[in-house]
Tab-separated table of C-alpha atoms and ligand atoms in Angstrom:
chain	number	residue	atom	x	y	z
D	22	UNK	CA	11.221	-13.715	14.754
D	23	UNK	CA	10.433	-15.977	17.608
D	24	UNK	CA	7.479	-13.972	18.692
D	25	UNK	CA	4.226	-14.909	18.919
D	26	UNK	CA	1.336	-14.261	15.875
D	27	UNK	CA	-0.675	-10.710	16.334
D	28	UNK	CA	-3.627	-13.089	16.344
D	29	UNK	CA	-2.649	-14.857	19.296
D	30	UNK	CA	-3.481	-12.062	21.540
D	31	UNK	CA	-7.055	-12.159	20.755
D	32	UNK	CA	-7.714	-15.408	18.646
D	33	UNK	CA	-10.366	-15.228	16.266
D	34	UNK	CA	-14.051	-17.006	16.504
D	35	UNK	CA	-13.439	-17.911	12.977
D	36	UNK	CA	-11.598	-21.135	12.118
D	37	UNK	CA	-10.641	-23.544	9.227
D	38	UNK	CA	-9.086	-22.123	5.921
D	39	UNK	CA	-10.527	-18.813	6.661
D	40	UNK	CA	-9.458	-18.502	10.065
D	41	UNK	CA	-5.750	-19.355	8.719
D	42	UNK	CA	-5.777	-16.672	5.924
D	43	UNK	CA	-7.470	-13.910	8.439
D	44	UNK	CA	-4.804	-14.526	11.267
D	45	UNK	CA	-2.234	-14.127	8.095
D	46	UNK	CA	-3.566	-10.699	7.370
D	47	UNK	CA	-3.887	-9.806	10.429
D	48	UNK	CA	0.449	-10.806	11.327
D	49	UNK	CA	0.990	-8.568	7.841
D	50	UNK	CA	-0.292	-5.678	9.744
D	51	UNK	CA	3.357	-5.797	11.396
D	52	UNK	CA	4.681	-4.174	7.553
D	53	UNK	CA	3.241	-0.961	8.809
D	54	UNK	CA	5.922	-0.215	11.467
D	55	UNK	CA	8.844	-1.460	9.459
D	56	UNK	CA	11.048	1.971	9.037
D	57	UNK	CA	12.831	2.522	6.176
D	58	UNK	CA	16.009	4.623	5.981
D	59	UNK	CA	13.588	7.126	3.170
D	60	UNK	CA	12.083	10.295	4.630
D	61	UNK	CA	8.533	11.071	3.113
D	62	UNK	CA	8.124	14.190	0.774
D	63	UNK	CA	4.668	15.126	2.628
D	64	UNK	CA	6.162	15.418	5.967
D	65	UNK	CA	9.242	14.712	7.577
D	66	UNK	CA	9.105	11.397	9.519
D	67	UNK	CA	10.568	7.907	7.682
D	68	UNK	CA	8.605	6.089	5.272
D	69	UNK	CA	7.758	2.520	5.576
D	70	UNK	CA	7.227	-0.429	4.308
D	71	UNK	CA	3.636	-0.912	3.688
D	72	UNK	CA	3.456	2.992	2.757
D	73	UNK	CA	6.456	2.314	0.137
D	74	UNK	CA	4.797	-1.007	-1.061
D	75	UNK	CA	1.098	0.968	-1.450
D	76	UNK	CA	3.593	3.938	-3.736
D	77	UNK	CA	4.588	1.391	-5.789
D	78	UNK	CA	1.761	-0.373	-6.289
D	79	UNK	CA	0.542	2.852	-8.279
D	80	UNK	CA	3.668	3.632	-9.400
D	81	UNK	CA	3.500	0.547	-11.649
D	82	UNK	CA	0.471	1.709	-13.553
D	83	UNK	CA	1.198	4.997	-13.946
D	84	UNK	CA	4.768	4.101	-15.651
D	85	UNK	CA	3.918	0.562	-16.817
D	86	UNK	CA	3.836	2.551	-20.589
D	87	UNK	CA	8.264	2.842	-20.308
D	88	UNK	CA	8.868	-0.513	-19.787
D	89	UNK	CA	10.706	-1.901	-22.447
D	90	UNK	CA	9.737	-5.332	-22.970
D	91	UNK	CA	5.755	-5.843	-22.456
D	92	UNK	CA	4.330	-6.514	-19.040
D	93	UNK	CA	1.553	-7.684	-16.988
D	94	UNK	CA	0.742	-4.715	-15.316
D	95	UNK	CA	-1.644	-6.782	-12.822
D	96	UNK	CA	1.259	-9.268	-12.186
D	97	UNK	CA	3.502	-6.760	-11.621
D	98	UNK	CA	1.212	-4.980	-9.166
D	99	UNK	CA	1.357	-8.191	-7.294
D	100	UNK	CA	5.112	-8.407	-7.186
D	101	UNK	CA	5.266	-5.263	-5.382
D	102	UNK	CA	2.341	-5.871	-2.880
D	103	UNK	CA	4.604	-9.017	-1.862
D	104	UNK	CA	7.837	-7.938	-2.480
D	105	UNK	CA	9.251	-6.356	1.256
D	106	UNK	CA	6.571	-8.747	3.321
D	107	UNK	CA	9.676	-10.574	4.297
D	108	UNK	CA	10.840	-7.509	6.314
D	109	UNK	CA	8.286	-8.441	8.969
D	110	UNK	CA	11.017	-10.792	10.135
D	111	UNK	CA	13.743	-9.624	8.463
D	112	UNK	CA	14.040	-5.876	8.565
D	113	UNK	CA	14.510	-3.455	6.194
D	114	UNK	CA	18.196	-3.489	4.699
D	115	UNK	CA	18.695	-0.040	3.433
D	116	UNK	CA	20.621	0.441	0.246
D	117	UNK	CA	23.764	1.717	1.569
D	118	UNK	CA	24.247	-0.632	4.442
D	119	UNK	CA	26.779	-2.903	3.151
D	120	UNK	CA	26.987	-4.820	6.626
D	121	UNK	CA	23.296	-5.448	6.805
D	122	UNK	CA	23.604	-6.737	3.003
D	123	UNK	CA	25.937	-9.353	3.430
D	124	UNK	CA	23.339	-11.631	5.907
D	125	UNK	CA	19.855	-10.038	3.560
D	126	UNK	CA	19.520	-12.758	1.571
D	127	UNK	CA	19.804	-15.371	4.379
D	128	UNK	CA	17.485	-14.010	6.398
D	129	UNK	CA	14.857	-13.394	4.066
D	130	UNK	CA	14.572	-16.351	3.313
D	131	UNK	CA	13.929	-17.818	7.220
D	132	UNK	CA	11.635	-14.867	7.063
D	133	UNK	CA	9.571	-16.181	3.898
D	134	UNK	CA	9.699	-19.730	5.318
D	135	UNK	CA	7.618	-18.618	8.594
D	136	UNK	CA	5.426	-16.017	6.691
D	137	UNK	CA	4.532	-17.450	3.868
D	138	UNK	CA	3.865	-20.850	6.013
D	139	UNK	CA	1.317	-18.904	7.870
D	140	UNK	CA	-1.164	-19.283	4.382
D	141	UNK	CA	-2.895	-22.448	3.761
D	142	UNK	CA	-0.434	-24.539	1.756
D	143	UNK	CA	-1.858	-23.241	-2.000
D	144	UNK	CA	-1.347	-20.230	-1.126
D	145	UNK	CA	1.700	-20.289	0.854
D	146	UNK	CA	3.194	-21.915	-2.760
D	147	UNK	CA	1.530	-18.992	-4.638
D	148	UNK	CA	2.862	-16.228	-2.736
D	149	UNK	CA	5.808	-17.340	-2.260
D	150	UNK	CA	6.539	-17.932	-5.937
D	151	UNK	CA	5.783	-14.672	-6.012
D	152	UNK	CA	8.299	-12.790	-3.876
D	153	UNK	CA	10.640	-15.495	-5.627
D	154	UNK	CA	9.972	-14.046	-9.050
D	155	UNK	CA	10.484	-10.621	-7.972
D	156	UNK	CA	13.809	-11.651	-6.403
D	157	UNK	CA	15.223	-13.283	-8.912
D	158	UNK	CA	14.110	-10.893	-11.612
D	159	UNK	CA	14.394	-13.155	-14.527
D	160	UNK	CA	10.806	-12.197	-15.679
D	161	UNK	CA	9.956	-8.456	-17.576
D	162	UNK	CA	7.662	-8.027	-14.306
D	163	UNK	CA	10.243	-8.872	-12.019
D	164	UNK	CA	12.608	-6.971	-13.582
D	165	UNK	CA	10.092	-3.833	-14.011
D	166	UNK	CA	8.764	-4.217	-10.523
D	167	UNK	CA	12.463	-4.059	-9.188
D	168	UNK	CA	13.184	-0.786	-11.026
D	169	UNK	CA	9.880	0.908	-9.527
D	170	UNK	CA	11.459	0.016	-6.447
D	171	UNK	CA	14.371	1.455	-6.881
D	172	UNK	CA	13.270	4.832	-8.251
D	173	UNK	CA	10.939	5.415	-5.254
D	174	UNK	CA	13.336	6.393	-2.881
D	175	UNK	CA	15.292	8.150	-5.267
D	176	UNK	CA	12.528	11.044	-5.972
D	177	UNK	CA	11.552	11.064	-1.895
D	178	UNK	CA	15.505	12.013	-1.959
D	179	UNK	CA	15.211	14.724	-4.282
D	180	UNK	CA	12.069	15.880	-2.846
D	181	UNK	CA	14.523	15.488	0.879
D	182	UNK	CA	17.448	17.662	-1.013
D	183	UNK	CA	19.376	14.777	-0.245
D	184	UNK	CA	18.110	11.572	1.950
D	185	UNK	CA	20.163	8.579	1.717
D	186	UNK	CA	22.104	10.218	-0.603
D	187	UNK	CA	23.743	12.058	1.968
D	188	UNK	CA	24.774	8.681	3.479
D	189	UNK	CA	28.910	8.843	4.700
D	190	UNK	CA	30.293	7.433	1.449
D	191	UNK	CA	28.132	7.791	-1.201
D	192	UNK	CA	28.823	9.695	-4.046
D	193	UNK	CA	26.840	10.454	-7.290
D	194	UNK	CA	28.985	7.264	-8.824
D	195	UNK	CA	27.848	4.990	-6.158
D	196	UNK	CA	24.068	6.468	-6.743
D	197	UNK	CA	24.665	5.906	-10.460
D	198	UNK	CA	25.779	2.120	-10.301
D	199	UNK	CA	23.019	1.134	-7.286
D	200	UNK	CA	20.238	2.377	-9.819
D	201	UNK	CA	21.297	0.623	-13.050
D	202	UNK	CA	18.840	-1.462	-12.224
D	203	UNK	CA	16.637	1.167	-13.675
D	204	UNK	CA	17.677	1.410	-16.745
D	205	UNK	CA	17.630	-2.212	-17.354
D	206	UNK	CA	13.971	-2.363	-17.525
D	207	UNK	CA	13.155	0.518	-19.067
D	208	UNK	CA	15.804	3.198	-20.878
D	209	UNK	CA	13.414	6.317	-20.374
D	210	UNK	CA	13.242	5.558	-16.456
D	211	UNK	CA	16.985	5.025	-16.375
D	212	UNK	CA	17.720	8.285	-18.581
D	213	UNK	CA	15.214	10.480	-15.707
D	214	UNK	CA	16.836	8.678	-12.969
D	215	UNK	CA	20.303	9.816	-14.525
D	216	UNK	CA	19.057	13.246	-14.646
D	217	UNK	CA	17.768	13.035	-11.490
D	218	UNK	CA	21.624	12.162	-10.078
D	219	UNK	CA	22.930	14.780	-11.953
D	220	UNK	CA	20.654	17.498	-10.731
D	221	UNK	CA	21.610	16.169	-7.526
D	222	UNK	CA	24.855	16.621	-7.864
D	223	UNK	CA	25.036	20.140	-9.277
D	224	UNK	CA	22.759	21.248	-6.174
D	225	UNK	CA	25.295	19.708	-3.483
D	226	UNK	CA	22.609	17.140	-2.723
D	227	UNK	CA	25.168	13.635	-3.397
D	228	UNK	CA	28.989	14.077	-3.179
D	229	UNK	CA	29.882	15.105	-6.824
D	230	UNK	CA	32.582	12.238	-8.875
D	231	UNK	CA	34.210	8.902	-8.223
D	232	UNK	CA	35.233	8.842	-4.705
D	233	UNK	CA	34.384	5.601	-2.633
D	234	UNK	CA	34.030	2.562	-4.260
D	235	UNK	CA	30.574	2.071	-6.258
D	236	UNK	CA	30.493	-1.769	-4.971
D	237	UNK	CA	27.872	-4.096	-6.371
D	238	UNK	CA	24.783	-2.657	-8.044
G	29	UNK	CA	-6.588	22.098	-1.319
G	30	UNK	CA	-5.317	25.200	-2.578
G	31	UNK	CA	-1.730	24.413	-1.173
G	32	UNK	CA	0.912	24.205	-3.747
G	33	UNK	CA	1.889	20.990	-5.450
G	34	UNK	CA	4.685	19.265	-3.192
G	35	UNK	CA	6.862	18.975	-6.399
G	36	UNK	CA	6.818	23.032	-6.773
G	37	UNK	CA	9.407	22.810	-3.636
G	38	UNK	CA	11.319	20.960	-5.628
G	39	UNK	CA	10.844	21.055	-9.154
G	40	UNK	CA	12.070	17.793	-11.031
G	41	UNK	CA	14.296	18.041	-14.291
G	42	UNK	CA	12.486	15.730	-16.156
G	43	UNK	CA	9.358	17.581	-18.051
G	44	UNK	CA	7.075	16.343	-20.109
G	45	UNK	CA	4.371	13.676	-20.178
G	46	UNK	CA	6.784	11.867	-17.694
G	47	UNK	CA	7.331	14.773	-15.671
G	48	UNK	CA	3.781	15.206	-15.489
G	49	UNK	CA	3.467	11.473	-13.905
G	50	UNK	CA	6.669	12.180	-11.727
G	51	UNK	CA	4.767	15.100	-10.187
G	52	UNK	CA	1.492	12.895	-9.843
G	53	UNK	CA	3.338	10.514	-7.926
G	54	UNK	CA	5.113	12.636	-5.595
G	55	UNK	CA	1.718	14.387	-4.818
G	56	UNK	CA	-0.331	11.454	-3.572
G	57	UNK	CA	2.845	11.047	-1.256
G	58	UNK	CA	0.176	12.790	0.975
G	59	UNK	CA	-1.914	9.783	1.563
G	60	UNK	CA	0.407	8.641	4.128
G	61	UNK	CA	-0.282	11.630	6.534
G	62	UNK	CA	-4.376	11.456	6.016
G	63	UNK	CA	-4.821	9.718	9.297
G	64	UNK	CA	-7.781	6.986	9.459
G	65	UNK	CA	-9.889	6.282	12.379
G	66	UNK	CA	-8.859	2.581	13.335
G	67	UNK	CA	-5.691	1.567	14.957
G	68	UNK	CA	-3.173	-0.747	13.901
G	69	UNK	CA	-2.776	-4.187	15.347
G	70	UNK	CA	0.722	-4.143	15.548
G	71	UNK	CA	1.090	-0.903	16.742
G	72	UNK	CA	-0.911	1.451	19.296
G	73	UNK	CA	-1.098	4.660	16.851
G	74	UNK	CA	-3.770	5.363	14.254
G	75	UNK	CA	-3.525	3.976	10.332
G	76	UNK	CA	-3.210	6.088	7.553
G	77	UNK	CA	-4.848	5.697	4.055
G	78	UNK	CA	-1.316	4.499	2.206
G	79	UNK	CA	-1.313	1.601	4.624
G	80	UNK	CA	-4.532	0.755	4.463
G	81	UNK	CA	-4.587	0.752	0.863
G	82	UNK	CA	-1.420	-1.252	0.879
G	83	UNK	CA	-3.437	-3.776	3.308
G	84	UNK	CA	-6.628	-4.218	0.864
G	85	UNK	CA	-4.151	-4.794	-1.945
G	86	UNK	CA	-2.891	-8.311	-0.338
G	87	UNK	CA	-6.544	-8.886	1.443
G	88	UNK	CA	-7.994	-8.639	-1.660
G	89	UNK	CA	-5.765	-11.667	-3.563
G	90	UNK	CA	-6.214	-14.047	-0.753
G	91	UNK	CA	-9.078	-13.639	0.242
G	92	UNK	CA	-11.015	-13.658	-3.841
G	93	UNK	CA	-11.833	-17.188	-3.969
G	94	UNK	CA	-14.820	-16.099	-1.190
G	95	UNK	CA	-16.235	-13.819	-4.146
G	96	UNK	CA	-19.356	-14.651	-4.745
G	97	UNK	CA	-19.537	-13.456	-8.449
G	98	UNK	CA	-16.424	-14.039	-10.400
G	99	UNK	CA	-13.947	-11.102	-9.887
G	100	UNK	CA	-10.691	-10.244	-12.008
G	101	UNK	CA	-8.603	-10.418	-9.048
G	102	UNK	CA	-5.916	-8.065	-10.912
G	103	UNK	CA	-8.521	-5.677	-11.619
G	104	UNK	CA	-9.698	-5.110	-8.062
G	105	UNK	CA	-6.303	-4.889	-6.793
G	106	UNK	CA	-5.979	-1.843	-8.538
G	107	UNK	CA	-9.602	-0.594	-7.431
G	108	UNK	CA	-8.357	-1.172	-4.283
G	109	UNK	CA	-4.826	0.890	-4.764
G	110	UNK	CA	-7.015	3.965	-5.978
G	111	UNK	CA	-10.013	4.142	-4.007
G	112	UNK	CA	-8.745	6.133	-1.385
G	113	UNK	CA	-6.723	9.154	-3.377
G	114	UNK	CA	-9.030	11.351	-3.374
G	115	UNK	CA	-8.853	11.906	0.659
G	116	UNK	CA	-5.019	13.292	0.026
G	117	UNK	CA	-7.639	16.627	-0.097
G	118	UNK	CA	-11.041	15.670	1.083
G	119	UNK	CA	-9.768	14.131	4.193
G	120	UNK	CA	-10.782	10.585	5.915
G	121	UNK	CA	-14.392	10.300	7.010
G	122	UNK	CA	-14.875	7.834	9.342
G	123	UNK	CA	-17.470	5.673	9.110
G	124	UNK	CA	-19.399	6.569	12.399
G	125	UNK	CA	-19.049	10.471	11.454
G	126	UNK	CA	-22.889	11.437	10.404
G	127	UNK	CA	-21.811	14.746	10.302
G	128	UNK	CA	-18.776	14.777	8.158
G	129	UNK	CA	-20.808	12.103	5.970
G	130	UNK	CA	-23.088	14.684	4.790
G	131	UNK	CA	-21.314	16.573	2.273
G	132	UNK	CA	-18.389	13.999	1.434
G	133	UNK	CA	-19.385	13.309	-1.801
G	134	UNK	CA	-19.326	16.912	-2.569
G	135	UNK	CA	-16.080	17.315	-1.319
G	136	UNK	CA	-14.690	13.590	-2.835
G	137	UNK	CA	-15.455	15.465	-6.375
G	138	UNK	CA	-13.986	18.269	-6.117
G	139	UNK	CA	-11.186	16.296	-4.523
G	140	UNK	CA	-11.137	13.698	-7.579
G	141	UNK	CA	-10.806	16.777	-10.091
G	142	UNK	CA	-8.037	18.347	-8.870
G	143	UNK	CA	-5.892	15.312	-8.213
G	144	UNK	CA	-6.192	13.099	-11.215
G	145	UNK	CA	-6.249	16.430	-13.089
G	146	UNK	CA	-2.855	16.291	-12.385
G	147	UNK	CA	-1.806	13.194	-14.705
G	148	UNK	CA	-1.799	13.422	-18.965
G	149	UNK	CA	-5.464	12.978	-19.776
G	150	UNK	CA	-5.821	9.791	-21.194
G	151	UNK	CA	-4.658	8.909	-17.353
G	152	UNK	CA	-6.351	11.340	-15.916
G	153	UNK	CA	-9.890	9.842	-17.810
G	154	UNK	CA	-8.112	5.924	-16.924
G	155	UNK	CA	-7.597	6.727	-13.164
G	156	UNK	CA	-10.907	8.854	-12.647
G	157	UNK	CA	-12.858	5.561	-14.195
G	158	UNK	CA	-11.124	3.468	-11.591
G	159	UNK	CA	-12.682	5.438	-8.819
G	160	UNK	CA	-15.747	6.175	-9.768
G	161	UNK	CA	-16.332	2.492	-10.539
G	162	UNK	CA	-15.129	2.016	-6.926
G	163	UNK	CA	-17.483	4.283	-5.716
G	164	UNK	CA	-20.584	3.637	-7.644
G	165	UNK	CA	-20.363	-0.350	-7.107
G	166	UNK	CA	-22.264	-1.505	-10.306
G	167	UNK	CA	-19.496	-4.221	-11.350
G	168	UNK	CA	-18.442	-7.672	-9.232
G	169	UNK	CA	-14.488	-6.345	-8.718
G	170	UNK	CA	-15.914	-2.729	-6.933
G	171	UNK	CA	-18.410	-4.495	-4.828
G	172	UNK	CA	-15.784	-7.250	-3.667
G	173	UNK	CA	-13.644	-4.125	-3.552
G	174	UNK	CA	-15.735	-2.137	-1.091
G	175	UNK	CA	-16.328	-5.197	0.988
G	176	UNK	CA	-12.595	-5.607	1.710
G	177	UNK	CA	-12.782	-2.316	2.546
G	178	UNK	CA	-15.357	-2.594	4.910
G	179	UNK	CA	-13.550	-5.619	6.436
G	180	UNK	CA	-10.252	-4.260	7.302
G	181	UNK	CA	-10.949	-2.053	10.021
G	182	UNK	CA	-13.152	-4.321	11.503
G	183	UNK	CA	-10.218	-7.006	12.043
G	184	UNK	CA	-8.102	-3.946	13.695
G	185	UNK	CA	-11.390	-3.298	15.642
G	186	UNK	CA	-11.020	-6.320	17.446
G	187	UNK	CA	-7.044	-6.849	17.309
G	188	UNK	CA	-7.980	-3.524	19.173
G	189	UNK	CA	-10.751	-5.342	21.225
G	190	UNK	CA	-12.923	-2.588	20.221
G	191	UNK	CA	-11.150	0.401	18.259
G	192	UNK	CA	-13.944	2.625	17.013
G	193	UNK	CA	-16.961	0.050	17.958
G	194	UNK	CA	-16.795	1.827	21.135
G	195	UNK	CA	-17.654	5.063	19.717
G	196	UNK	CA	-20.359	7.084	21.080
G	197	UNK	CA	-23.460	6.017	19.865
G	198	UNK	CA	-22.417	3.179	18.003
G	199	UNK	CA	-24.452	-0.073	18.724
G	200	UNK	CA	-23.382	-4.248	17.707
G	201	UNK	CA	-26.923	-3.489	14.993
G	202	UNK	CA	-25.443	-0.306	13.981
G	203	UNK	CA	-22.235	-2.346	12.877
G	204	UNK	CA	-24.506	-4.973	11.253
G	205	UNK	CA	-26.301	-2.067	9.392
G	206	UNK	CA	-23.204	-0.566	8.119
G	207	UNK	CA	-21.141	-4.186	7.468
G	208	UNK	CA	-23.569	-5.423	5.134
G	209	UNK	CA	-21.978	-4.463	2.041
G	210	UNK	CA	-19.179	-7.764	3.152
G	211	UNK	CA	-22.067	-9.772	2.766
G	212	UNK	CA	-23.864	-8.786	-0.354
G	213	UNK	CA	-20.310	-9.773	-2.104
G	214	UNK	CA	-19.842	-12.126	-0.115
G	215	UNK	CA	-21.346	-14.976	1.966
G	216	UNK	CA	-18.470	-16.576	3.643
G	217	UNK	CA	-17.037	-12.985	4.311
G	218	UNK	CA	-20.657	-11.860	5.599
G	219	UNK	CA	-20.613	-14.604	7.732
G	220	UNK	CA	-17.428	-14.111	9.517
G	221	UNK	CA	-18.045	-10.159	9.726
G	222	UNK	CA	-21.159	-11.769	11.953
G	223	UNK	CA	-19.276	-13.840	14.047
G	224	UNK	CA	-16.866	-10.844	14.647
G	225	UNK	CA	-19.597	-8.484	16.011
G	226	UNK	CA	-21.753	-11.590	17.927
G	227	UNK	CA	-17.865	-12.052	19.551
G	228	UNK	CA	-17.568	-8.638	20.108
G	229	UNK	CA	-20.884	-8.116	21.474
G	230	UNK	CA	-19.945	-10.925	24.135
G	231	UNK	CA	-16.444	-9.803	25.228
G	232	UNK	CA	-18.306	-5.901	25.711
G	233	UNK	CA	-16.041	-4.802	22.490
G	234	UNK	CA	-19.178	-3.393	21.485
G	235	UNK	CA	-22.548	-1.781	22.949
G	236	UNK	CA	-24.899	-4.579	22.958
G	237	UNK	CA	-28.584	-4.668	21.267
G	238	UNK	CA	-30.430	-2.332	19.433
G	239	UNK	CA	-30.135	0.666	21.065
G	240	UNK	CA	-29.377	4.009	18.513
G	241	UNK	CA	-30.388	3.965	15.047
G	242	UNK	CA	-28.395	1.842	12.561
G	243	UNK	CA	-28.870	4.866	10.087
G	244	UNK	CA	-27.738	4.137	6.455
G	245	UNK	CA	-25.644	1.704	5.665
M	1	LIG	CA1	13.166	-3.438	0.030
């Protein structure tokens, strides 16, 4: 985190409020080698971030029609562009790391400080309401960009016969509370996610029942 | 292209016009293994497509207000999201690649069939408009859209102090031939894609003068 910019290395010959939102773009580039604990269905390496962010991005569209209260769909797009940028600083904190989880929130937000800070001061404000909205899912896009995110991994699992699923621990319960999420935003998301856990279940892909405790969704 | 659908390995149990989708989206999982040209800044190992997209997607909201027509920013976000799917079959072709230029259009069709073929049809029509309006840059949002596009692997170029500038062939006029697309959407964009190449051209990032033929743009 105390690293310098990307652009440092070779500043630009462009300056002013230009210069500010290039070297910006240019630090975001850093997304691109954040791992996350997903394995992609195309080939077996891990996904990240700025792949899972660009999935979602048309995920949104493509199932904007089940959400269950209206939506922005070009808001909501936005949330997920934004939504893991923080990981440049802060890492990814996969689902089922209860350790990493209990620190997340603190350093995401040191992470969104710097980051965000990097945008002329506007913008900085815009983006970071942004990522705010999305965590705090107390808008239908928040709350609709949130469950996009958490179906992703879930069908790179069942396309891995298993992923993070397979995570000491986790059972089908544990899978079942961590997604609710789903469901929240839109009931025919939440009812294929369910079958999705079940299908899992019955082909030895999640430990079947109750064991372990589900924790917080 | 005649490979099975990655969701035949693992065939969802959801069906339906949200199976369909479901299916759709684990498909263009692909896009993150079509390898691009340029290299990433933060990184030394090549792009892919997902990222890239991902990367025009947050380019494109900061960087609007240097539109010189008014744009619907939400509109070419999703231009932006799209405009590369149809390389999860025709394949990348780089920009300095006069021989793979030839028949990509040919092969982008058939490409563009097949893949949005694979969503419900009112989708399928909805997606397919997206990228041809992309591709045939008759409206503000695809023209800001391509420039973007145009722009991106010109700032890894020089993160890269020189990435594919240096290929073969390739001349600081042949980059100004095949860069002015930033400027026709944009002037302050234009302008900055200028001082790139002039800067470029002075640290030997790229072959000086007007040697080669610029070729189309
Ligand atoms: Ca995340």
């Amino acid at each position: 985190m105390d690293e310098p910019l990307l652009v440092e290395r070779r500043p630009l010959p462009i300056d002013g409020r230009l210069g500010q939102q290039l070297a910006f773009l240019i630090e975001v580039d850093r997304l691109k080698t954040v791992l996350r604990a997903s394995t992609l269905a195309a080939v077996d390496r891990r996904e990240n971030d700025a792949e899972h962010s660009w999935h979602l991005a048309l995920m949104v569209p493509v199932l904007a029609e089940y959400a269950d209260e209206p939506i922005d769909v070009g808001h909501t797009i936005r949330l997920v562009v934004v939504h893991d940028l923080v990981e440049i600083y802060a890492g990814d904190t996969p689902i089922y790391d209860d350790k990493l989880r209990t620190d997340q929130a603190e350093r995401e937000l040191a992470a969104a400080d710097k980051l965000f800070g990097l945008l002329p001061a506007d913008q900085a404000r815009e983006f970071r309401a942004l990522w705010d909205e999305f965590e705090e899912r107390r808008t239908p896009e928040a709350r609709f960009a949130k469950a996009i995110d958490r179906l992703e991994p879930n069908l790179l699992n069942w396309m891995a016969g298993g992923g993070t699923w397979l995570t000491p621990g986790v059972t089908a319960d544990v899978v079942r509370s961590r997604t609710e999420h789903i469901g929240q935003a839109s009931s025919a998301l939440g009812e294929a996610m369910r079958a999705l856990i079940t299908g899992a279940e019955r082909n030895g892909w999640v430990a079947a029942g109750q064991q372990g405790d589900p924790g917080p969704a």
